Amino acid sequence: MSKVLVSDPIDQAGIDILSQVATVDVNTGLKPAELIEIIGQYDALMIRSGTRVTQEIIEAGTQLKIIGRAGVGVDNVDVPAATRRGIVVVNSPEGNTIAAAEHALAMMLSLSRHIPDANASVKRGEWDRKTFVGAEVYKKTLGVVGLGKIGSHVATVAKAMGMKLLAYDPFISTERAEQIGCQLVDLDLLMQQSDYITLHIPKTPETTHIINATTLAKMKPTARIINCARGGIIDEAALAAAVKEGKIAGAALDVFESEPLGESDLRAIGKDIILTPHLGASTTEAQVNVAIDVAEQIRDVLLGLPARSAVNIPGLGPDVLEELKPYMQLAETLGKLVGQLAGGRVELLTVRLQGELATNKSQPLVIASLKGLLHQALRERVNYVNANIEAKERGIRVIETRDASARDYAGSLRLEATGTLGTHSVTGALLGDKEIHLTDVDGFPINVPPSKYMVFTLHRDMPGIIGKLGSLLGSFNVNIASMQVGRKIVRGDAVMALSIDDPLPDGILAEITKVPGIRDAYTVTL
Ligand SMILES: NC(=O)c1ccc[n+]([C@@H]2O[C@H](COP(=O)([O-])OP(=O)(O)OC[C@H]3O[C@@H](n4cnc5c(N)ncnc54)[C@H](O)[C@@H]3O)[C@@H](O)[C@H]2O)c1
Ligand SMILES: O=C(O)CC[C@@H](O)C(=O)O
C-alpha cells in the first residue's frame, strides 16, 4: 500500500479520502531535518503553508510521486526541483477563494473602523468613543492589485458596498475588468488615487517588493493598504516606516516576509496596523474544500490517474486530458517506437498533427511523444511532468507541424526522429477512436496494431525473403504472431513489421541482417 505523509494540519475529510488508497501518517510541525529523515518512505506529501518543501527535501523523497498543497500558493514548494524529479505538484486553485477574499474585506472594514483596538479597549474596561472614530468605505476608491479569483470577488463585494474600483493586472483584459466593474489602470495611478489598496497577486520575482518605499510614497496620507496575498510583496520595513511617519493611514497584513512573524517594527504600531497570522484560508468551509480537492488528486495520482490541478504539467487540464487521452497513448507508443528505430542519440523530433488532429492542442501530444521517446533511456523516471525538461537537458529539439489536408485517417500523428544514427519516421492513427494502428514506417504504408515485442526490417521486396526470415526466427524458437509488409513499388524497397510473442533473444538481430536482401533490422519493445 502507498504511504502518504500529511505534514500540516488538514481537515479530516481529506485524511478519509487518502485512507481509501494509502496508509496516512499525520505528522505536523516537523523540522526540516526531521522531514528529510523520514520523507524517503513516502509516495505522497500533503501540506498547507506551514511546510517548506525545499530541493533537499525533494531529493530525499526518493519515492515521492506527488506533492499536494491544500491551498493556492505553491511558493513554499520548489516546483522546478519537483518537476526535474518528475514529481507532480498539485494545489487547490479555488477551494479557499471566498475565505481569502472575505478576510481581505474584513481587514479593510476592521482598519477603517479600528475594530481590533476598540474591542481590546472595551475588554480592558474602557469606554473610549473618541480614539476610534473611523472612516466609511462607501464612495471611496478601492485599488485591487491582481484581478484573479480572489481579487475579482473582493471587487464584486466592494462594488456592492458602493466603492469605486480601480485595478492593476497586466494579464487581464479591459473587457474582463469592466465586467467586474473595475477600471484598469497602471500601478502608479492606482497607488495615487486609491483610498484602500488590496493585493491579490502571487509572489514572483516581479512582484517581490512591488510595494516599496517609492510606491508607498505615491499613496494618499489617508489611504490604507491590505495584504492577504503573500509576504514579501510589500517591503515590511518600508511599510512600518510609512505608517509610523503618517505617510499613509494604515495597513492590514495577513502574510509576512518570514512566517511566523518574528521581531518586527510592525508589532509596535498601534491601531493603524492590523496583523493576523496567515488566516486568509482559515474557515471551516475552505479547509474542507481544499482538503477534499487535494486529497482526491493525491488518491488519483497514486491510482495512476491524472490530477486535475497539476501546476507543473503544462497544458494538461482535465478537459484536455479527457479529450486527448487516446491520442496521448498513441503519441507515447509512437515515441517509444521511433526512439528505438532511431537508436543512438536523438537530436531532433518532429511531431506532425495530421487530419482532424491538426486543429488540436499540440503540447500534450508533444509531451506524450517525448515521454515515449525518452522511455528507453529513463524508464519510469520519465513522465508527463519532466518529459519536456529531460528532452531539453538532452539537447533534443522539437518541431511541431500540422497538416490538416492529410485525410487517410480521421486524425493521425507522425513522428520523425533524427539522431546520430540517421532519421526514422512512424505514423499512427486510432481505429474506432481507441485502437492504435501503425499506418506508416519510414514512409512505407502498413496497417498493424503495435504489440509489446516487434521486429522491423528494411529489405528488398523479392521472392523467398519472408520465408527465409520465418525459418530463421523459427530455428531460434521465436514465434511470430503477425507479419505485414509495406512497399511503395513492386520489387523495390519494403518494410516488414513482425509481432513476436517474446523478446528477440540476443544476437539474432545480426543474423537477420545476414539474410540476403535484408538491409537493416530493428527490434522494438513497446
Ligand atoms: N492569505 C491566505 O491565506 C491566502 C489564501 C488564498 C490565496 N492566497 C494568495 O492570494 C493570491 C491570489 O490568489 P488567487 O487565487 O486570486 O490567484 P489568481 O491566479 O486567480 O490571481 C492572481 C492574479 O494576479 C495577476 N498577476 C500576476 N502577476 C502580476 C503582476 N506582476 N502584477 C499584477 N498582477 C499580477 C494575475 O494576472 C492574476 O489575475 C496568491 O498569492 C495566493 O497565494 C492567500
Ligand atoms: O494553508 C493555509 O492556511 C494558507 C493557504 C493560502 O496561503 C493559500 O495560498 O492557499
XYZ file of C-alpha atoms and ligand atoms in Angstrom:
580
model
C 0.000 0.000 0.000
C 1.163 3.541 -0.749
C 2.175 5.859 2.109
C 1.142 9.491 2.458
C 2.682 11.981 4.868
C 0.470 14.894 5.944
C 2.860 17.444 7.451
C 0.454 20.347 8.153
C -2.989 20.262 9.787
C -5.634 19.390 7.214
C -9.325 18.638 7.567
C -10.322 15.040 8.403
C -12.334 14.908 5.146
C -9.003 14.846 3.283
C -7.495 12.156 5.528
C -10.578 9.971 4.955
C -10.110 10.183 1.184
C -6.386 9.411 1.360
C -7.058 6.458 3.654
C -9.053 4.767 0.864
C -5.808 4.072 -1.013
C -2.910 4.639 1.357
C -1.537 4.456 4.846
C -1.710 8.031 6.105
C 0.713 9.452 8.684
C -0.197 12.861 10.109
C 2.997 14.322 11.497
C 2.858 18.101 11.799
C 5.414 20.645 12.973
C 8.424 18.668 11.717
C 11.748 20.492 11.490
C 13.367 20.391 8.006
C 15.983 17.852 9.161
C 13.248 15.603 10.615
C 11.288 15.764 7.376
C 14.394 14.917 5.338
C 14.977 11.948 7.618
C 11.557 10.353 7.022
C 10.383 11.581 3.608
C 12.123 8.715 1.780
C 9.394 6.281 2.916
C 6.514 8.234 1.389
C 4.807 8.187 -2.010
C 2.953 11.440 -1.412
C 3.298 14.541 0.742
C 0.313 16.731 1.642
C 0.989 20.206 3.024
C -0.501 23.636 3.717
C 1.609 26.763 4.024
C 3.492 25.540 7.123
C 5.871 23.114 5.393
C 8.663 24.414 3.175
C 9.382 21.764 0.569
C 12.936 22.560 -0.457
C 15.131 20.911 -3.090
C 16.854 18.979 -0.295
C 13.558 17.524 0.898
C 12.553 16.673 -2.669
C 15.857 14.910 -3.264
C 15.430 12.906 -0.060
C 11.902 11.932 -1.191
C 13.114 9.171 -3.480
C 9.649 7.513 -3.625
C 7.646 10.736 -3.961
C 5.168 10.823 -6.820
C 3.087 13.802 -5.780
C 3.163 16.852 -3.509
C -0.298 18.219 -2.718
C -0.653 21.789 -1.480
C -4.004 22.204 0.303
C -4.377 25.805 -0.821
C -3.491 28.074 -3.733
C 0.086 29.334 -3.367
C 2.843 26.851 -4.184
C 5.623 29.286 -3.319
C 6.558 27.065 -0.354
C 7.371 24.233 -2.784
C 10.467 24.156 -5.004
C 8.373 23.350 -8.078
C 11.302 23.294 -10.553
C 13.118 20.761 -8.339
C 9.958 18.614 -8.148
C 9.499 18.867 -11.916
C 13.065 17.745 -12.566
C 12.397 14.694 -10.412
C 9.082 14.005 -12.210
C 7.005 14.704 -9.095
C 3.545 16.107 -9.757
C 2.718 19.219 -7.731
C -0.997 19.901 -7.283
C -2.912 22.621 -5.495
C -6.484 23.671 -4.869
C -6.868 26.767 -7.003
C -10.394 27.652 -5.886
C -11.091 25.948 -2.562
C -10.261 28.979 -0.414
C -11.023 31.866 -2.790
C -14.058 33.088 -0.862
C -12.325 32.697 2.512
C -9.321 34.769 1.416
C -11.481 37.419 -0.255
C -13.690 37.753 2.844
C -10.579 38.044 5.043
C -9.314 40.935 2.908
C -12.720 42.639 3.133
C -12.806 42.058 6.899
C -9.344 43.610 7.152
C -10.496 46.654 5.173
C -13.534 47.237 7.410
C -11.561 46.498 10.582
C -8.920 49.036 9.560
C -11.420 51.748 8.739
C -13.380 51.249 11.998
C -10.437 50.275 14.297
C -12.365 47.226 15.422
C -9.446 45.190 16.876
C -8.212 48.049 19.091
C -11.705 49.229 20.055
C -12.545 45.671 21.090
C -9.346 45.379 23.140
C -10.050 48.721 24.819
C -13.589 47.710 25.886
C -12.224 44.424 27.204
C -9.736 46.380 29.273
C -12.758 48.116 30.901
C -12.546 51.401 28.973
C -15.324 53.268 27.119
C -13.392 55.442 24.637
C -15.566 56.722 21.799
C -13.157 59.411 20.571
C -9.996 57.490 19.685
C -11.810 55.071 17.429
C -13.659 57.406 15.067
C -13.450 55.675 11.720
C -13.975 56.262 8.014
C -16.625 54.917 5.635
C -15.706 52.853 2.631
C -18.854 53.932 0.755
C -17.931 56.044 -2.314
C -14.229 55.549 -1.579
C -11.876 54.141 -4.210
C -10.556 50.613 -3.817
C -7.470 49.722 -5.849
C -7.258 45.980 -6.497
C -3.792 44.726 -7.443
C -4.314 41.340 -9.152
C -7.766 40.769 -10.584
C -7.753 36.972 -10.458
C -10.111 34.766 -8.496
C -9.728 36.446 -5.092
C -9.248 39.989 -6.414
C -12.420 39.710 -8.538
C -14.528 38.526 -5.613
C -13.207 41.337 -3.403
C -14.019 43.808 -6.189
C -17.548 42.441 -6.658
C -18.390 42.707 -2.948
C -16.722 46.131 -2.641
C -18.796 47.372 -5.566
C -21.942 46.262 -3.772
C -20.773 48.361 -0.788
C -20.733 51.418 -3.053
C -16.972 51.615 -3.638
C -15.363 52.832 -6.855
C -12.933 50.299 -8.296
C -9.533 50.610 -9.914
C -7.480 47.548 -10.819
C -3.913 46.814 -11.851
C -3.328 43.472 -13.554
C -1.242 43.401 -16.748
C -2.601 39.961 -17.654
C -6.319 40.793 -17.570
C -8.258 42.258 -20.497
C -10.076 45.592 -20.242
C -13.334 43.746 -21.042
C -12.871 41.336 -18.126
C -12.085 44.235 -15.766
C -15.147 46.126 -16.987
C -17.351 43.069 -16.433
C -16.337 43.190 -12.763
C -16.868 46.951 -12.676
C -13.157 47.868 -12.471
C -11.221 50.447 -14.414
C -7.828 49.020 -15.412
C -5.023 51.473 -14.667
C -1.277 51.289 -14.188
C 0.180 50.692 -10.743
C 1.289 54.319 -10.255
C -2.185 55.712 -10.851
C -3.737 53.044 -8.636
C -1.333 53.930 -5.788
C -2.050 57.653 -6.192
C -5.840 57.556 -6.466
C -6.950 54.744 -4.148
C -8.261 55.176 -0.615
C -7.812 51.456 0.017
C -5.399 49.155 -1.794
C -5.727 45.397 -1.618
C -3.140 42.967 -3.003
C -4.141 39.690 -4.668
C -1.105 38.697 -6.726
C 1.247 35.739 -6.493
C 4.750 36.234 -5.112
C 7.107 36.105 -8.087
C 10.453 37.790 -8.819
C 8.430 40.593 -10.482
C 6.074 41.101 -7.531
C 8.636 40.825 -4.729
C 8.692 44.247 -3.003
C 6.464 45.626 -5.749
C 5.142 47.759 -2.860
C 8.207 49.567 -1.511
C 9.235 52.972 -0.176
C 8.843 54.535 -3.641
C 5.383 53.111 -4.361
C 4.183 53.779 -0.797
C 5.243 57.420 -1.209
C 2.685 57.738 -4.014
C -0.246 56.873 -1.708
C -2.565 59.483 -0.175
C -1.820 60.126 3.506
C -5.403 58.984 4.228
C -5.027 55.721 2.306
C -4.716 52.197 3.734
C -3.191 49.046 2.272
C -4.133 45.381 2.809
C -2.053 42.310 2.011
C -3.791 38.943 2.251
C -1.800 37.534 -0.690
C 1.826 36.743 0.083
C 4.510 38.028 2.386
C 7.352 39.767 0.573
C 5.088 41.542 -1.918
C 5.322 44.526 0.448
C 8.669 45.693 1.825
C 7.730 45.411 5.531
C 10.399 47.813 6.793
C 9.292 50.499 4.330
C 5.643 49.898 5.261
C 6.266 50.177 9.003
C 8.127 53.462 8.418
C 5.372 54.861 6.168
C 2.658 54.164 8.769
C 4.777 55.340 11.716
C 5.636 58.603 9.942
C 1.970 59.199 8.967
C 2.755 58.971 5.230
C -0.168 56.559 4.917
C -3.120 55.993 7.277
C -2.751 52.283 7.936
C -2.119 48.743 6.840
C -3.522 45.270 7.467
C -1.358 42.226 6.870
C -2.201 38.539 6.963
C 1.054 37.368 5.377
C 4.693 38.158 6.115
C 8.151 38.007 4.589
C 9.010 35.385 7.150
C 6.384 33.276 8.897
C 5.768 33.008 11.791
C 6.421 36.744 12.134
C 9.465 37.310 14.325
C 10.875 40.548 15.709
C 9.257 43.306 13.688
C 8.616 47.075 13.789
C 5.101 46.242 12.605
C 4.156 44.925 16.054
C 4.996 48.225 17.725
C 2.461 50.300 15.776
C -0.958 50.692 17.434
C -4.388 50.810 15.888
C -3.222 51.726 12.374
C -1.707 48.356 11.735
C -3.669 45.117 11.977
C -1.822 41.811 11.864
C -3.314 38.312 11.556
C -1.337 35.046 11.491
C -1.983 33.919 7.865
C -5.677 33.292 8.462
C -6.924 34.038 4.929
C -7.820 30.425 4.208
C -8.777 29.542 7.757
C -12.500 28.988 7.524
C -14.162 25.652 8.156
C -15.606 25.708 4.654
C -12.302 26.489 2.918
C -10.402 23.858 4.897
C -12.915 21.170 3.924
C -12.809 22.329 0.282
C -9.025 22.334 -0.060
C -8.540 19.100 1.877
C -11.023 17.231 -0.321
C -9.765 18.806 -3.530
C -6.107 17.946 -2.910
C -6.687 14.554 -1.257
C -8.737 13.446 -4.273
C -5.894 14.411 -6.572
C -3.323 12.556 -4.469
C -5.593 9.496 -4.420
C -5.989 9.667 -8.220
C -2.265 10.009 -8.896
C -1.479 7.099 -6.556
C -4.001 5.070 -8.565
C -2.203 6.024 -11.789
C -4.839 8.554 -12.879
C -4.172 12.149 -13.898
C -4.500 15.069 -11.457
C -6.909 17.874 -12.335
C -4.891 20.813 -10.954
C -1.263 19.939 -11.544
C 0.784 23.127 -11.550
C 3.766 21.550 -13.307
C 2.139 19.702 -16.220
C 1.696 22.423 -18.813
C -1.474 22.290 -20.882
C -2.804 19.101 -19.319
C -6.035 20.272 -17.705
C -8.816 17.734 -17.089
C -10.780 18.726 -20.202
C -7.709 18.356 -22.439
C -6.779 15.047 -20.840
C -10.254 13.613 -21.321
C -10.380 14.592 -24.989
C -6.811 13.726 -25.956
C -6.133 10.682 -23.774
C -6.328 8.088 -26.596
C -4.141 10.280 -28.811
C -1.649 10.721 -25.976
C -1.365 6.942 -25.742
C -0.810 6.888 -29.493
C 1.855 9.603 -29.201
C 3.642 7.754 -26.405
C 3.654 4.473 -28.359
C 4.949 6.191 -31.495
C 7.589 7.976 -29.382
C 8.796 4.655 -27.972
C 8.855 3.115 -31.446
C 10.631 5.919 -33.293
C 13.156 6.278 -30.467
C 14.118 2.611 -30.756
C 14.231 2.691 -34.566
C 16.454 5.773 -34.455
C 18.732 4.242 -31.797
C 21.704 6.371 -30.736
C 21.194 9.903 -29.511
C 18.142 11.652 -30.930
C 18.756 15.324 -31.675
C 15.529 16.369 -33.376
C 11.949 15.187 -33.018
C 9.343 16.421 -35.476
C 5.759 15.959 -34.320
C 3.195 16.346 -37.085
C -0.516 16.540 -36.275
C -2.476 15.410 -39.307
C -6.116 15.493 -40.445
C -8.628 16.333 -37.713
C -5.848 16.260 -35.134
C -4.263 19.315 -36.777
C -6.788 21.592 -35.070
C -5.981 20.221 -31.599
C -3.613 21.488 -28.908
C -0.201 20.094 -29.747
C 1.527 20.490 -26.380
C 0.038 17.402 -24.661
C 0.900 15.278 -27.697
C 4.447 16.621 -27.787
C 4.851 15.834 -24.075
C 3.491 12.298 -24.584
C 5.741 11.751 -27.651
C 8.793 12.858 -25.660
C 7.777 10.621 -22.758
C 7.724 7.684 -25.180
C 10.954 8.725 -26.887
C 12.839 9.017 -23.597
C 11.428 5.817 -22.112
C 14.281 3.739 -23.467
C 16.828 5.868 -21.627
C 14.938 6.849 -18.498
C 12.284 4.119 -17.995
C 9.918 5.006 -15.127
C 11.882 8.181 -14.336
C 10.290 9.997 -17.265
C 6.684 11.122 -17.002
C 4.369 13.892 -18.229
C 5.869 16.250 -15.639
C 9.520 16.071 -16.587
C 9.499 14.872 -20.221
C 9.981 18.402 -21.603
C 12.809 19.231 -19.190
C 14.562 15.898 -19.721
C 14.379 16.400 -23.501
C 15.790 19.932 -23.220
C 18.585 18.767 -20.959
C 19.498 16.129 -23.556
C 19.529 18.746 -26.310
C 16.561 17.240 -28.177
C 14.964 19.923 -30.350
C 11.267 19.602 -31.035
C 9.500 20.892 -34.126
C 5.706 20.828 -34.300
C 3.959 20.848 -37.662
C 0.358 20.459 -38.778
C -1.188 19.092 -41.945
C -4.973 19.308 -41.943
C -5.097 18.027 -45.538
C -3.738 14.544 -44.642
C -7.013 12.628 -44.826
C -6.097 8.905 -44.973
C -7.384 8.612 -41.408
C -9.652 10.986 -39.479
C -6.682 12.096 -37.415
C -3.148 10.776 -37.403
C 0.173 11.592 -35.799
C 3.580 11.354 -37.453
C 6.839 11.400 -35.508
C 10.215 11.748 -37.166
C 13.361 11.334 -35.109
C 16.780 12.388 -36.349
C 19.759 11.214 -34.378
C 23.389 10.275 -34.567
C 22.455 7.092 -36.479
C 20.051 8.604 -39.023
C 16.401 9.532 -39.444
C 13.314 7.364 -38.958
C 9.621 8.142 -39.025
C 6.439 6.450 -37.839
C 2.800 7.376 -38.288
C -0.165 6.074 -36.325
C -3.886 6.581 -36.091
C -6.785 5.474 -33.918
C -9.283 2.988 -35.243
C -12.753 3.315 -33.756
C -11.422 6.232 -31.657
C -9.448 3.885 -29.398
C -7.388 1.190 -31.091
C -3.862 2.258 -32.034
C -2.646 1.283 -35.513
C 0.717 1.908 -37.109
C -0.007 3.245 -40.570
C 3.447 4.072 -41.865
C 7.050 3.217 -41.015
C 9.852 5.154 -42.703
C 7.457 6.226 -45.447
C 6.198 2.693 -46.197
C 2.446 2.234 -45.705
C 1.442 -0.562 -43.327
C -1.542 -1.181 -41.094
C -0.685 -3.110 -37.924
C -1.654 -2.759 -34.283
C 1.536 -2.371 -32.250
C 2.405 -5.247 -29.944
C 4.789 -5.484 -26.999
C 7.612 -7.142 -28.945
C 8.189 -6.284 -32.596
C 10.824 -6.670 -35.266
C 11.082 -4.326 -38.241
C 13.202 -4.922 -41.321
C 14.118 -2.746 -44.248
C 14.620 -5.063 -47.205
C 14.272 -5.563 -50.938
C 10.872 -6.870 -51.987
C 11.924 -10.187 -53.605
C 10.634 -13.763 -53.660
C 11.523 -16.007 -50.704
C 12.655 -13.350 -48.248
C 9.660 -13.702 -45.935
C 10.085 -17.480 -45.832
C 13.790 -17.198 -45.056
C 13.162 -14.788 -42.174
C 10.351 -17.004 -40.855
C 12.612 -20.078 -40.892
C 15.453 -18.195 -39.223
C 13.235 -16.974 -36.384
C 11.689 -20.465 -36.105
C 15.147 -22.000 -35.742
C 15.651 -19.784 -32.673
C 12.215 -20.745 -31.309
C 10.803 -17.233 -31.899
C 7.051 -17.406 -32.501
C 5.643 -14.871 -34.993
C 2.166 -13.615 -34.031
C 1.610 -11.490 -37.132
C 3.525 -10.131 -40.075
C 2.918 -7.422 -42.638
C 4.924 -5.968 -45.486
C 4.662 -2.384 -46.683
C 6.035 -1.365 -50.035
C 5.721 1.515 -52.416
C 6.591 -0.283 -55.658
C 6.744 -3.971 -56.569
C 10.270 -5.394 -56.074
C 11.524 -2.115 -54.707
C 12.410 -1.348 -51.096
C 9.982 -2.551 -48.439
C 9.408 -2.617 -44.693
C 8.341 -5.695 -42.748
C 6.629 -5.422 -39.352
C 6.570 -8.613 -37.279
C 4.849 -9.050 -33.941
C 6.544 -11.717 -31.868
C 5.415 -13.383 -28.664
C 8.623 -12.910 -26.659
C 11.617 -10.574 -26.705
C 14.060 -11.345 -29.521
C 16.937 -13.317 -27.981
C 20.368 -11.641 -28.063
C 22.402 -11.965 -31.227
C 19.524 -12.769 -33.602
C 19.231 -9.254 -34.998
C 22.716 -9.624 -36.506
C 21.657 -12.988 -38.032
C 18.576 -11.331 -39.567
C 20.671 -8.692 -41.341
C 22.730 -11.532 -42.919
C 19.617 -12.769 -44.804
C 20.183 -11.783 -48.461
C 18.013 -8.762 -49.322
C 17.605 -7.519 -45.721
C 19.443 -4.240 -45.256
C 18.512 -3.346 -41.722
C 16.641 -4.889 -38.830
C 15.377 -3.377 -35.608
C 13.895 -4.903 -32.503
C 11.447 -2.884 -30.504
C 9.758 -3.318 -27.120
C 6.649 -1.193 -26.591
N -3.858 34.670 2.929
C -4.182 33.466 2.541
O -4.369 32.561 3.352
C -4.386 33.197 1.088
C -5.382 32.296 0.696
C -5.555 32.037 -0.658
C -4.715 32.650 -1.588
N -3.742 33.486 -1.172
C -2.887 34.183 -2.144
O -3.668 35.153 -2.835
C -3.069 35.451 -4.079
C -4.125 35.488 -5.177
O -4.731 34.222 -5.319
P -5.803 33.953 -6.493
O -6.402 32.634 -6.204
O -6.682 35.120 -6.693
O -4.819 33.819 -7.722
P -5.147 34.033 -9.259
O -4.091 33.346 -10.014
O -6.561 33.710 -9.547
O -4.958 35.616 -9.454
C -3.708 36.244 -9.412
C -3.793 37.450 -10.339
O -2.575 38.166 -10.235
C -2.257 38.653 -11.508
N -0.826 38.961 -11.566
C 0.213 38.094 -11.722
N 1.380 38.780 -11.752
C 1.051 40.090 -11.606
C 1.815 41.283 -11.562
N 3.160 41.259 -11.695
N 1.171 42.452 -11.404
C -0.187 42.476 -11.278
N -0.974 41.386 -11.346
C -0.356 40.210 -11.492
C -2.664 37.548 -12.443
O -2.882 38.041 -13.758
C -3.955 37.061 -11.808
O -5.080 37.697 -12.381
C -1.983 34.392 -4.252
O -0.750 34.960 -3.864
C -2.354 33.320 -3.242
O -1.229 32.582 -2.846
C -3.571 33.784 0.149
O -2.677 26.852 4.263
C -3.121 27.926 4.625
O -3.797 28.097 5.629
C -2.865 29.164 3.764
C -3.269 28.951 2.364
C -3.077 30.141 1.477
O -1.972 30.883 1.762
C -3.072 29.709 0.029
O -2.206 30.137 -0.721
O -3.981 28.979 -0.346
